Amino acid sequence: MALLLEHIVVRYRGSAAAGGDLDAVREVSMGLAAGEIGVLVGPSGCGKTSLLRAVAGLEPLAGGRIRLAGETVSDPAAGLHRPAEQRRVGMVFQDYALFPHLDVAANVAFGLHALGRAERAKRVQEMLSLVGLPEVAGKMPHQLSGGQQQRVALARALAPAPRLLLLDEAFSALDVELRERLAHEVRAILKASGTAALVVTHDQMEAFALADRLGVMQAGRLEQWDRPYDLYHRPATRFVADFIGHGVLAPARIVGTPQGPRVDTPLGLLADADECPLPEAYPGGECLVLLRADDIEHDDAAPVRARILRRDFRGAEFLYTLALADGLEVLAHVPSHHDHAPGEWIGIRPRVEHVVTFPR
Amino acid sequence: MALLLEHIVVRYRGSAAAGGDLDAVREVSMGLAAGEIGVLVGPSGCGKTSLLRAVAGLEPLAGGRIRLAGETVSDPAAGLHRPAEQRRVGMVFQDYALFPHLDVAANVAFGLHALGRAERAKRVQEMLSLVGLPEVAGKMPHQLSGGQQQRVALARALAPAPRLLLLDEAFSALDVELRERLAHEVRAILKASGTAALVVTHDQMEAFALADRLGVMQAGRLEQWDRPYDLYHRPATRFVADFIGHGVLAPARIVGTPQGPRVDTPLGLLADADECPLPEAYPGGECLVLLRADDIEHDDAAPVRARILRRDFRGAEFLYTLALADGLEVLAHVPSHHDHAPGEWIGIRPRVEHVVTFPR
Amino acid sequence: QDKVLNLYSARHYQTDEALYKDFTAATGITINRVDADDAGILERLRTEGTASPADVILLVDAARLWRAEEAGLFRPLKSPVLDKAIPARLRGVDKGEGPAWFGFSTRARVIVYNKASVQRADVDTYAELADPKNKGKVCTRSGAHPYNLSLFGAVLEHLGPPATEAWLKGVVDNMARPPKGGDTDQIKAVASGECQVALSNSYYVARMMRSSNPADRDVMDKVGVVFPDQAGKGTHVNIAGGAVARNAPHPEAARRFLEYLASPSAQAYFANGNNEYAVVDGVGADNPALKALGPFKAEVIPVATIGANSAKVQQMLDRVGYK
Amino acid sequence: MRLLLALVCVLLLLPLVALVSRWAALDAEGLALWQHLASTVLPGYLGQSLLLSAAVALGVALVGGSTAAVVTLFEFPGRRWLSWALLLPMAMPAYVLAYAWTDTLQYSGPLQTALRAAFGWKGALWPDIRSLGGAVPLFVLCLYPYAYLLVRAALAERCVPLMEAARLLGAGWWRRVTQVALPMARPALAAGVALALMETLADYGVGAYFGLSTFTTGIFRAWLSMGDRDAAAQLATVLLALVALLVWMEQRAQARLRFAAARQGALHGGDARPLALGWRGSAVAWAVCLVPVLLGFVLPVLALLRLATTEGDADAPGPDLSRFAGWALNSFVLAAAAACLAVGLAMALAAARRRQPGGALDALARGVGLGYAVPGAVIVIGLLWPLGAWQARWPEWPLAGWLTAGIGGLLYAYLVRFSAVAMQSVDAGYARLPASFDESARLLGHGPWATWRRVHWPLLRGAAGTAGLLVFVDVMKELPATLVLRPFNHDTLAVVANQLARDERLGEAAWPSLAIVAVGLLPVLLLGRGRGATGC
Ligand SMILES: Nc1ncnc2c1ncn2[C@@H]1O[C@H](COP(=O)(O)OP(=O)(O)OP(=O)(O)O)[C@@H](O)[C@H]1O
Ligand SMILES: Nc1ncnc2c1ncn2[C@@H]1O[C@H](COP(=O)(O)OP(=O)(O)OP(=O)(O)O)[C@@H](O)[C@H]1O
Ligand SMILES: [Mg+2]
Ligand SMILES: [Mg+2]
């Protein structure tokens, strides 16, 4: 394991006036193999940054243990805390933290003090090219745009080839195109060098694209730590189901049919779903079922009809917020050539591949 | 017009060493009616922040003119520059810029000095509730997470009810859910009060959802300023076509058919497309056609086959990068239950609603 | 034969340089010197203890000389030369090994007054400074200054505590303004009319009388000088003196230096260079200012008593509000 | 390293501890003395000291803060020149300023005499400057540069985005200055005012000359007149406790702010654009800045020159240049050495505390910071006591002899007293570095030393320079410790000036006083030239 967290706790001491102590990270455990990229998502203030800082060695642990490449680096029980500068961990901060007194090249070269002058210059150029800024080497940080600063910070963190890379919303100030390109290239670099990375992002697309392992945090806890596909299709908790993608949890009942158990939803029986639980799983079969926006198809011929409450243009498609006759709201992705106005009634049909249910 | 820019130019003076002077914004013209929300997107460093700063009065213009609600506020030719504090423009900065010596409530109240004490307190609570942070009023900024700080900055900018609101990546540190909710509520507030807003974002989904007018900037120029739907489906320049959404520009030829002109692409004739230009529009009909990822359907029965180069999981769907037999690369969105491995050949079919062509 | 002499001096007179130069020229002994205020010098000496490099200590206040002797910082010296040259009342008490210190010059605490507004007869005793007839006329430097403390200590010896405190109270009541500044400032204040009567050391008066600066002579034209208490116990006199340090590494050089200070040439310097009264009889008669001030009757009082009184005096000052 | 620093701190605290330890010597006689003091003069001492320090603190905050704000936040013709000139009064020792102004303004001085002669007026034309009311402006004039320097540095590095945010929220320049810029500079202002306050409390020269009954005067009376060193030490500890209380209160009030500044990205490399002023604004700016320079430097220097040229005794030898060079060199070497040591110590302490806040080192450093409030002569007592005890205990190791044989003892005393000055300046500088800089450096493999060398030092050079300058001029002006602890034949300008002044030869004392000012100006010039007004 390149990185192993065991029940780590990060606590901020606070005055009673400010609400007392706060456990920003609670008993989080997870592992990352060499070359793997882990991604953390979660609502604002859920403790992502705090977790990264603990891994970097910038916050002391209040409990648990952190192991980097087999070596224990934080273990408050044993009084162990390897200082940040000895962990060989690279980090890009949410606020970049470029050194204002150094130009871009010197910022990037900062971690390369072991290298010779020529080699260092070469590496700096290499990194700056990687982040698409080969020409700004001589500028000062304050002369750069937000996105450019972020990229310089990334180049600086990558330059010394750390054994673990921590990225805290490192692409947030970049446009989609650049962000995808960078994510790809960083991914390639990490894979080639077998470097593990732990990435925080708010962009779920990016999370899915980048992650070997994806985690969802909430209020300091890691709710699920899984492969992206599984996390999307088999969310472990209601929170994860709700947080990932667009969807609603609709009341449903599991019924036995000759073909096996089926889920009876306000949109009708889910026919071709895998992995349907048995009716006995819930009292009376009553449960909640996850209906994602892309599980619902627009089909004028469908028996179930819904009224359009809101329509959000999203480029390739519209996101419709729909109300069934009984008032239940559902979401649906509809290609953008189906252009219906709010207020209209349209036919919809569920098309759920993976049934995800929770107790009511 | 709530905001009218006429050929504005923003220039940064630079030493020769740092590359000399730089026109960060070049001859940009645009208008926003009262209550309208304009959104600017564009690659990192294209001048979005500079444009916003010029509108706010934080950067002097090197040319052009800015009018706010009919009143000229910047006009270098006439030597006019209304100071920022007199423009009644609210702005949320890329780096939040909360006052570290004031607690959250005092930060939000900063622009409300004209109000009475009780009224002020009320307004502060109102704004904090709006951004979902009613309980942090007494905290200091450094005790908040990145996203919380961003929301406080938003509340601070909204509190004095400015006549124009400028948001510079104001939602970038928020998770999708919160971001969508906030965008909606801000939108509602702006609409209700007839306040215009100019928003910079990197999230195209957000741009589409928020914008009444959407603009794409590149290298200081405003390439297009249009309604979102039009911008997506009728990009004015190759750059816009490329930048918005996922797509490729494929070589094509416009041919006359009995049913009228049609575009002949490597994927076959685009059958049911509107607005196809006449073959005479390009020499020999040779042109580039925009093929977006959602213009291409996976259909095993289709005659055109492509090899999967890369597959990116994006939650609801996969983004496939495909190579045709002749080597041309195209992108396709495919629902995530169609799970094919890289290297496989699959059948694809174009389904283009709006034909967008450019000269080769 | 010692070739150096280490000197701790509280004499703050730049003109003393000449004195030291002459000594070196005469004896070949070079002088290493530190000068500071009396209290600091003694503090340093006390701390350095046996390791002190000091040979000779020069102080400018009798009370301090006495206190240092009490603290055992001095080494008594039997010197026939000094015994002969210096009157017994200006030496430490010989407890068998010789006196612990020797006075080399004296200065009188005189009264100056504004000739235009004050009758000499109204200010010719210290007691009259407290007399209601001089109300609003008196100015002095701070009561806590050693020169004043020494004077008041002597008064205490003469009058006893209650009368002294009453006298001090009277002086405070007569003040034209709160105590501040130095003696020269008081003289100038008298001349300018800010106040009419003041206390000063004799050598400041003499110096101004001899000054080549017309402004100074102008001042002196306006003021009169009285040696107080000529009809009584005599004018208060303070002593500047020296001693051999307890752990002097060069006692022989120290002895030679002290003896040199009692020599006519050194004594003449005290009188002419610094306008002090030489302790050796007959020296200094050629200083025109001192000559003009004329001979006077000095009070005779054991230095030890003045030294022992200063703490008591300070408390009285505190009580009567003499700043 | 931490241990070494802690050891140094303990060493520097020794004299203070020695002072406190004198409470152990409190006996019946001592108690009686305390009763005497409490029933007679103590309330007066306390009252005058509090009044004086409150007024001086207010004045220093006003003059220092406003001048710093004017030269950093606004652009007007002559701004750079003024921002340099405002440092000049710093080179002027308080007692010299007191002589100069007293001589000019006193009843018997040239001005009043001439006016009386010319117009036939009688009596005092204005209240005596030698009073509490006169001491306040005097202290303000020579101490405001502390606040000015620290605030100027803080404002020059002020956070541009914050000022912009305030503008967009409709705040005019007055609100921006008072509600954003100055509060952000508050740690610096507080540090400057604290220094001025401690210096005021520790002052003896002006207090004695003006006949003030301050606490320090009381300490000296107890020591010199009553010969009671224990009482003096006990009084000094009361002063210490008072200052400690003040410092603690201010630190508590600032705790939140300091932390905030340390976490936020407060330092912005961007160029802070000062607001251009019209001619009317420029005139006001000139007035605000010129008055302290005139009153605190130009006029006093002229007065000194007048004194030196007209008051001198003709038969006294005039200024002897070769001797002046020697004195100046002594002064300079001492001041420079002390400045280097103090700045080095302050930097090391600040770095160590930043890396690991809280704990014993913090407490020790705070204690060392109090040394500045103790009058130099009292420090000397506190320093000599333990030395004397050592001497008595181990005569074969004559520590005291060694220390006074060279400049070691002097430097020790200077450090005890002036470390606080360097620490305030350096700490104020550190408070402006966001923690994320350190964190980035650490994550890039830099240990404490490398981080210091490559991040802290380049960003703190300004603060270190300021610290050095402050210590330098303070040592130039220092008197009591220098007087007592210096080695043989090692006179400094301050010592010589003092000798002449004690001999009431103010005319001649004017020359070395002017020389102090001149030598003190050297680093001011260097610092002013090396960096522009907004540079730092
Ligand atoms: N220094 C601190 N002192 C006290 N509380 C803190 C501190 N830093 C963060 N917190 C609190 O800890 C919680 C977690 O903060 P953290 O910065 O880890 O969140 P996050 O997941 O990174 O959020 P975001 O996505 O908004 O950046 C928040 O509630 C925050 O207010
Ligand atoms: N103060 C400055 N001095 C010199 N050049 C600057 C300055 N600020 C920005 N620039 C340059 O101007 C260009 C536009 O910067 P701007 O901040 O407007 O970009 P942006 O579109 O906001 O980018 P991002 O999306 O990365 O925030 C960039 O090339 C940047 O390097
Ligand atoms: Mg965060
Ligand atoms: Mg930007």
mmCIF file of N, CA and C in Angstrom, chain B residues 223-224 226 230-231 234-238 240-241 358:
data_model
loop_
_atom_site.group_PDB
_atom_site.id
_atom_site.type_symbol
_atom_site.label_atom_id
_atom_site.label_comp_id
_atom_site.label_asym_id
_atom_site.label_seq_id
_atom_site.Cartn_x
_atom_site.Cartn_y
_atom_site.Cartn_z
ATOM 1 N N GLU B 223 -15.240 35.951 -28.305
ATOM 2 C CA GLU B 223 -15.452 35.287 -29.587
ATOM 3 C C GLU B 223 -16.924 35.247 -29.957
ATOM 4 N N GLN B 224 -17.780 35.107 -28.950
ATOM 5 C CA GLN B 224 -19.206 35.049 -29.241
ATOM 6 C C GLN B 224 -19.948 35.470 -27.987
ATOM 7 N N ASP B 226 -23.922 35.321 -26.886
ATOM 8 C CA ASP B 226 -25.146 34.822 -27.478
ATOM 9 C C ASP B 226 -25.995 34.142 -26.426
ATOM 10 N N ASP B 230 -28.042 28.974 -28.527
ATOM 11 C CA ASP B 230 -27.433 29.320 -29.799
ATOM 12 C C ASP B 230 -25.929 29.109 -29.779
ATOM 13 N N LEU B 231 -25.369 29.467 -28.656
ATOM 14 C CA LEU B 231 -23.930 29.329 -28.575
ATOM 15 C C LEU B 231 -23.537 27.857 -28.678
ATOM 16 N N ARG B 234 -24.992 26.834 -32.403
ATOM 17 C CA ARG B 234 -24.515 27.609 -33.551
ATOM 18 C C ARG B 234 -23.264 28.388 -33.168
ATOM 19 N N PRO B 235 -22.223 27.683 -32.812
ATOM 20 C CA PRO B 235 -20.986 28.387 -32.437
ATOM 21 C C PRO B 235 -20.486 29.223 -33.597
ATOM 22 N N ALA B 236 -20.052 30.426 -33.288
ATOM 23 C CA ALA B 236 -19.682 31.364 -34.345
ATOM 24 C C ALA B 236 -18.291 31.100 -34.883
ATOM 25 N N THR B 237 -17.444 30.572 -34.058
ATOM 26 C CA THR B 237 -16.067 30.363 -34.527
ATOM 27 C C THR B 237 -15.621 28.942 -34.207
ATOM 28 N N ARG B 238 -14.575 28.535 -34.872
ATOM 29 C CA ARG B 238 -14.018 27.208 -34.604
ATOM 30 C C ARG B 238 -13.623 27.078 -33.145
ATOM 31 N N VAL B 240 -14.955 28.494 -30.541
ATOM 32 C CA VAL B 240 -16.121 28.278 -29.680
ATOM 33 C C VAL B 240 -16.625 26.846 -29.842
ATOM 34 N N ALA B 241 -16.672 26.396 -31.077
ATOM 35 C CA ALA B 241 -17.149 25.040 -31.330
ATOM 36 C C ALA B 241 -16.307 24.022 -30.581
ATOM 37 N N PHE B 358 -17.321 24.817 -40.712
ATOM 38 C CA PHE B 358 -16.323 25.886 -40.804
ATOM 39 C C PHE B 358 -15.450 25.605 -42.006
#
